[in-house]
Amino acid sequence: MENEINKDLQNALDAFKAADYQTAVDAFLNVLEEDNNNPNLLNNIGLCYAKLAKDDLAVEYLLKALSVNPKSVQTYINIADVYYRNKNIIDAINVLENGVTLMPQEIALKHYLSRFYTEDCRYDLAMDQLFEILDIDEENVDAYWDLGNIQFELGDYDSAVANYENVLEKVNDNAVLYYQTAITYEANDNIDKAISNHLKAISANENFHPSYKKLGILFMARDDKESAIEYFQDYLNFDLPDDEKKNIQDLIERISK
């Protein structure tokens, strides 16, 4: 019997890796008949049903997994994902809050919860979770990044840029990060810092076209027409929609006069 269980379990795991979720769930269910309180099996069955878009069954088995092992971080996340896919954000938040209450030091749960709070526009609660993460791990770049994004949305550009700069101390080759820092400096009327970070964005990724357009606009605002035209022309080298290309060409013609 043990050999049969091991064979079914291996078949289930192989099928799951191959994205054959119906075969996987059938095999997992066979194993569950002999080991019906195994939280890992219950979680895996829930995941298979989620992959098969059978979300009611997915939640049923994931909740069973939690009832057996209420300290499974990944199971809380899996349930929240299923709820979110069904636009049940309140249920997702409730289950994550239960997990955080039970395991207040689990950064992954706190981070997930903060993102759901943000999705639900509960920005203060989201930031509370992120600050608690930084109390646990002061080097957590994801927490600084998410804090910066929330503060940017709230118009607190000084705080936002400080948090982006915290990330840049540890990550210095990410064009998206430089771009976000640049537009935050621009929103805070610091054009020099904005230009500097856009230049770093295209240095990190020469194909990051949004920064070329932004540099053209920023140099145009400084009345540096030569530099503006240079970056607008660089921007035109990318595969742009026809209407965007025409707008930039008209702009170059206008400032060239």
Short mmCIF file of C-alpha atoms in Angstrom, two decimals:
data_model
loop_
_atom_site.label_atom_id
_atom_site.label_comp_id
_atom_site.label_asym_id
_atom_site.label_seq_id
_atom_site.Cartn_x
_atom_site.Cartn_y
_atom_site.Cartn_z
CA MET A 1 0.00 0.00 0.00
CA GLU A 2 2.81 2.41 0.87
CA ASN A 3 4.41 1.84 -2.53
CA GLU A 4 1.11 2.61 -4.25
CA ILE A 5 0.74 5.84 -2.24
CA ASN A 6 4.27 6.90 -3.10
CA LYS A 7 3.62 6.12 -6.77
CA ASP A 8 0.39 8.16 -6.78
CA LEU A 9 2.15 11.03 -5.03
CA GLN A 10 5.00 11.03 -7.55
CA ASN A 11 2.50 10.86 -10.41
CA ALA A 12 0.64 13.80 -8.91
CA LEU A 13 3.79 15.88 -8.52
CA ASP A 14 4.95 15.04 -12.06
CA ALA A 15 1.56 15.93 -13.52
CA PHE A 16 1.49 19.20 -11.58
CA LYS A 17 4.94 20.15 -12.88
CA ALA A 18 3.71 19.34 -16.39
CA ALA A 19 0.65 21.58 -15.85
CA ASP A 20 -1.65 18.55 -16.25
CA TYR A 21 -3.77 19.66 -13.32
CA GLN A 22 -6.69 17.26 -13.76
CA THR A 23 -4.37 14.26 -13.68
CA ALA A 24 -2.55 15.80 -10.71
CA VAL A 25 -5.69 16.40 -8.68
CA ASP A 26 -6.96 12.87 -9.35
CA ALA A 27 -3.67 11.43 -8.13
CA PHE A 28 -3.55 13.71 -5.09
CA LEU A 29 -7.12 12.67 -4.20
CA ASN A 30 -6.08 9.01 -4.35
CA VAL A 31 -3.28 9.71 -1.86
CA LEU A 32 -5.64 11.74 0.33
CA GLU A 33 -7.87 8.69 0.81
CA GLU A 34 -5.04 7.14 2.84
CA ASP A 35 -3.80 10.35 4.45
CA ASN A 36 -6.85 12.58 4.79
CA ASN A 37 -5.40 15.05 7.28
CA ASN A 38 -2.25 15.90 5.37
CA PRO A 39 -2.18 19.73 4.99
CA ASN A 40 0.29 19.60 2.11
CA LEU A 41 -1.98 17.29 0.13
CA LEU A 42 -5.00 19.45 0.88
CA ASN A 43 -3.10 22.56 -0.18
CA ASN A 44 -1.92 20.93 -3.41
CA ILE A 45 -5.42 19.76 -4.26
CA GLY A 46 -6.66 23.30 -3.66
CA LEU A 47 -3.95 24.63 -5.98
CA CYS A 48 -4.91 22.14 -8.70
CA TYR A 49 -8.55 23.16 -8.50
CA ALA A 50 -7.49 26.81 -8.65
CA LYS A 51 -5.49 26.08 -11.80
CA LEU A 52 -8.58 24.36 -13.24
CA ALA A 53 -10.67 27.46 -12.37
CA LYS A 54 -12.79 25.38 -9.98
CA ASP A 55 -12.50 28.05 -7.34
CA ASP A 56 -15.21 26.84 -4.93
CA LEU A 57 -13.41 23.51 -4.62
CA ALA A 58 -10.07 25.30 -4.43
CA VAL A 59 -11.19 27.37 -1.44
CA GLU A 60 -12.78 24.34 0.20
CA TYR A 61 -9.56 22.34 0.17
CA LEU A 62 -7.32 25.27 1.02
CA LEU A 63 -9.46 26.07 4.05
CA LYS A 64 -9.26 22.40 5.08
CA ALA A 65 -5.48 22.65 4.80
CA LEU A 66 -5.50 25.68 7.10
CA SER A 67 -7.73 23.94 9.62
CA VAL A 68 -5.08 21.21 9.90
CA ASN A 69 -2.08 23.55 9.77
CA PRO A 70 -3.08 27.15 10.59
CA LYS A 71 0.55 28.28 10.31
CA SER A 72 1.05 27.56 6.62
CA VAL A 73 2.04 30.92 5.14
CA GLN A 74 1.71 29.73 1.55
CA THR A 75 -1.82 28.44 2.09
CA TYR A 76 -2.99 31.86 3.29
CA ILE A 77 -1.46 33.38 0.16
CA ASN A 78 -3.05 30.74 -2.08
CA ILE A 79 -6.51 31.39 -0.64
CA ALA A 80 -6.07 35.14 -0.97
CA ASP A 81 -5.10 34.69 -4.63
CA VAL A 82 -8.26 32.69 -5.35
CA TYR A 83 -10.44 35.25 -3.59
CA TYR A 84 -8.74 38.08 -5.46
CA ARG A 85 -9.30 36.42 -8.81
CA ASN A 86 -12.99 36.34 -7.96
CA LYS A 87 -12.93 39.99 -6.87
CA ASN A 88 -13.57 38.99 -3.25
CA ILE A 89 -10.98 41.38 -1.89
CA ILE A 90 -12.63 41.65 1.52
CA ASP A 91 -12.46 37.87 1.99
CA ALA A 92 -8.83 37.95 0.84
CA ILE A 93 -8.01 40.65 3.39
CA ASN A 94 -9.84 38.79 6.16
CA VAL A 95 -7.90 35.58 5.61
CA LEU A 96 -4.59 37.42 5.44
CA GLU A 97 -5.41 39.38 8.60
CA ASN A 98 -6.02 36.05 10.35
CA GLY A 99 -2.63 34.84 9.20
CA VAL A 100 -0.83 38.01 10.30
CA THR A 101 -2.55 37.89 13.69
CA LEU A 102 -1.38 34.31 14.16
CA MET A 103 2.13 34.91 12.74
CA PRO A 104 2.97 38.62 13.23
CA GLN A 105 6.63 38.14 12.27
CA GLU A 106 5.90 36.60 8.87
CA ILE A 107 7.03 39.27 6.42
CA ALA A 108 5.54 37.56 3.35
CA LEU A 109 2.05 37.65 4.85
CA LYS A 110 2.39 41.25 6.00
CA HIS A 111 3.58 42.28 2.56
CA TYR A 112 0.75 40.49 0.84
CA LEU A 113 -1.73 42.08 3.22
CA SER A 114 -0.29 45.53 2.61
CA ARG A 115 -0.81 45.12 -1.13
CA PHE A 116 -4.41 44.05 -0.65
CA TYR A 117 -5.00 47.04 1.63
CA THR A 118 -3.54 49.25 -1.09
CA GLU A 119 -5.81 47.65 -3.68
CA ASP A 120 -8.74 48.46 -1.40
CA CYS A 121 -7.47 52.07 -0.92
CA ARG A 122 -6.75 51.49 2.78
CA TYR A 123 -3.46 53.30 2.48
CA ASP A 124 -2.86 53.94 6.19
CA LEU A 125 -3.29 50.25 7.01
CA ALA A 126 -1.06 49.30 4.09
CA MET A 127 1.70 51.62 5.28
CA ASP A 128 1.36 50.32 8.84
CA GLN A 129 2.15 46.81 7.59
CA LEU A 130 5.11 48.08 5.55
CA PHE A 131 6.55 50.01 8.50
CA GLU A 132 6.20 46.87 10.63
CA ILE A 133 8.08 44.91 7.97
CA LEU A 134 10.90 47.47 8.13
CA ASP A 135 10.95 47.13 11.92
CA ILE A 136 11.63 43.43 11.38
CA ASP A 137 13.91 43.83 8.35
CA GLU A 138 15.25 47.34 7.83
CA GLU A 139 16.90 46.30 4.54
CA ASN A 140 13.67 45.14 2.89
CA VAL A 141 13.73 46.87 -0.51
CA ASP A 142 10.24 45.69 -1.46
CA ALA A 143 8.77 47.45 1.56
CA TYR A 144 10.59 50.70 0.70
CA TRP A 145 9.40 50.41 -2.91
CA ASP A 146 5.76 49.85 -1.93
CA LEU A 147 5.89 52.68 0.59
CA GLY A 148 7.24 54.97 -2.08
CA ASN A 149 4.46 53.99 -4.49
CA ILE A 150 1.74 54.64 -1.92
CA GLN A 151 3.25 57.98 -0.93
CA PHE A 152 3.55 58.95 -4.60
CA GLU A 153 -0.16 58.22 -5.10
CA LEU A 154 -0.97 60.31 -2.02
CA GLY A 155 1.13 63.24 -3.28
CA ASP A 156 3.72 62.94 -0.50
CA TYR A 157 6.64 63.27 -2.93
CA ASP A 158 9.32 64.02 -0.32
CA SER A 159 8.60 60.76 1.51
CA ALA A 160 8.18 58.84 -1.73
CA VAL A 161 11.51 59.91 -3.15
CA ALA A 162 13.26 59.16 0.15
CA ASN A 163 11.96 55.60 -0.02
CA TYR A 164 12.93 55.20 -3.68
CA GLU A 165 16.41 56.43 -2.80
CA ASN A 166 16.54 53.78 -0.05
CA VAL A 167 15.93 51.18 -2.74
CA LEU A 168 18.52 52.74 -5.06
CA GLU A 169 21.16 52.30 -2.37
CA LYS A 170 20.74 48.55 -2.87
CA VAL A 171 19.48 48.26 -6.46
CA ASN A 172 21.26 50.37 -9.08
CA ASP A 173 20.55 48.71 -12.42
CA ASN A 174 16.78 48.91 -12.67
CA ALA A 175 15.39 51.31 -15.30
CA VAL A 176 11.86 51.23 -13.89
CA LEU A 177 13.12 52.25 -10.46
CA TYR A 178 15.14 55.14 -11.89
CA TYR A 179 12.13 56.20 -13.98
CA GLN A 180 9.77 56.18 -10.98
CA THR A 181 12.30 58.14 -8.93
CA ALA A 182 12.67 60.62 -11.80
CA ILE A 183 8.95 61.31 -12.17
CA THR A 184 8.70 61.74 -8.42
CA TYR A 185 11.47 64.34 -8.47
CA GLU A 186 9.70 66.02 -11.40
CA ALA A 187 6.42 66.10 -9.45
CA ASN A 188 8.38 67.70 -6.60
CA ASP A 189 9.81 70.37 -8.98
CA ASN A 190 13.35 69.05 -8.82
CA ILE A 191 14.10 68.98 -12.55
CA ASP A 192 17.85 68.40 -12.20
CA LYS A 193 17.30 65.22 -10.15
CA ALA A 194 14.57 64.13 -12.55
CA ILE A 195 16.89 64.46 -15.55
CA SER A 196 19.68 62.68 -13.69
CA ASN A 197 17.49 59.68 -12.91
CA HIS A 198 16.08 59.46 -16.44
CA LEU A 199 19.67 59.39 -17.73
CA LYS A 200 20.42 56.58 -15.27
CA ALA A 201 17.32 54.74 -16.50
CA ILE A 202 18.53 54.69 -20.10
CA SER A 203 22.04 53.87 -18.93
CA ALA A 204 20.63 50.82 -17.15
CA ASN A 205 18.52 49.92 -20.20
CA GLU A 206 19.14 51.79 -23.43
CA ASN A 207 15.83 50.48 -24.80
CA PHE A 208 13.77 52.00 -21.99
CA HIS A 209 11.94 54.41 -24.28
CA PRO A 210 9.70 56.30 -21.78
CA SER A 211 12.74 58.10 -20.34
CA TYR A 212 13.80 59.39 -23.77
CA LYS A 213 10.45 61.15 -24.16
CA LYS A 214 10.60 62.50 -20.60
CA LEU A 215 14.12 63.83 -21.17
CA GLY A 216 12.94 65.63 -24.30
CA ILE A 217 10.11 67.25 -22.34
CA LEU A 218 12.33 68.20 -19.40
CA PHE A 219 15.06 69.71 -21.59
CA MET A 220 12.39 71.58 -23.53
CA ALA A 221 11.10 72.99 -20.22
CA ARG A 222 14.64 74.23 -19.52
CA ASP A 223 14.70 75.81 -22.98
CA ASP A 224 17.56 73.51 -23.97
CA LYS A 225 16.17 72.91 -27.45
CA GLU A 226 19.19 71.08 -28.79
CA SER A 227 19.09 68.43 -26.06
CA ALA A 228 15.30 68.20 -26.27
CA ILE A 229 15.44 67.49 -30.00
CA GLU A 230 18.20 64.93 -29.49
CA TYR A 231 16.15 62.87 -27.03
CA PHE A 232 12.91 63.26 -28.99
CA GLN A 233 14.72 61.93 -32.07
CA ASP A 234 16.08 59.02 -30.04
CA TYR A 235 12.53 58.35 -28.88
CA LEU A 236 11.34 58.22 -32.50
CA ASN A 237 13.70 55.29 -33.15
CA PHE A 238 11.40 53.06 -31.12
CA ASP A 239 8.32 51.28 -32.42
CA LEU A 240 5.70 53.90 -31.54
CA PRO A 241 2.03 54.20 -32.50
CA ASP A 242 1.57 56.36 -35.59
CA ASP A 243 -0.26 59.13 -33.73
CA GLU A 244 2.47 59.31 -31.07
CA LYS A 245 5.17 59.44 -33.73
CA LYS A 246 3.38 62.27 -35.53
CA ASN A 247 2.94 64.23 -32.29
CA ILE A 248 6.67 64.00 -31.54
CA GLN A 249 7.62 64.91 -35.10
CA ASP A 250 5.34 67.97 -34.94
CA LEU A 251 6.89 68.90 -31.60
CA ILE A 252 10.43 68.64 -33.00
CA GLU A 253 9.44 70.80 -35.97
CA ARG A 254 7.88 73.39 -33.69
CA ILE A 255 10.85 73.77 -31.35
CA SER A 256 13.33 73.71 -34.25
CA LYS A 257 12.03 77.04 -35.57
#
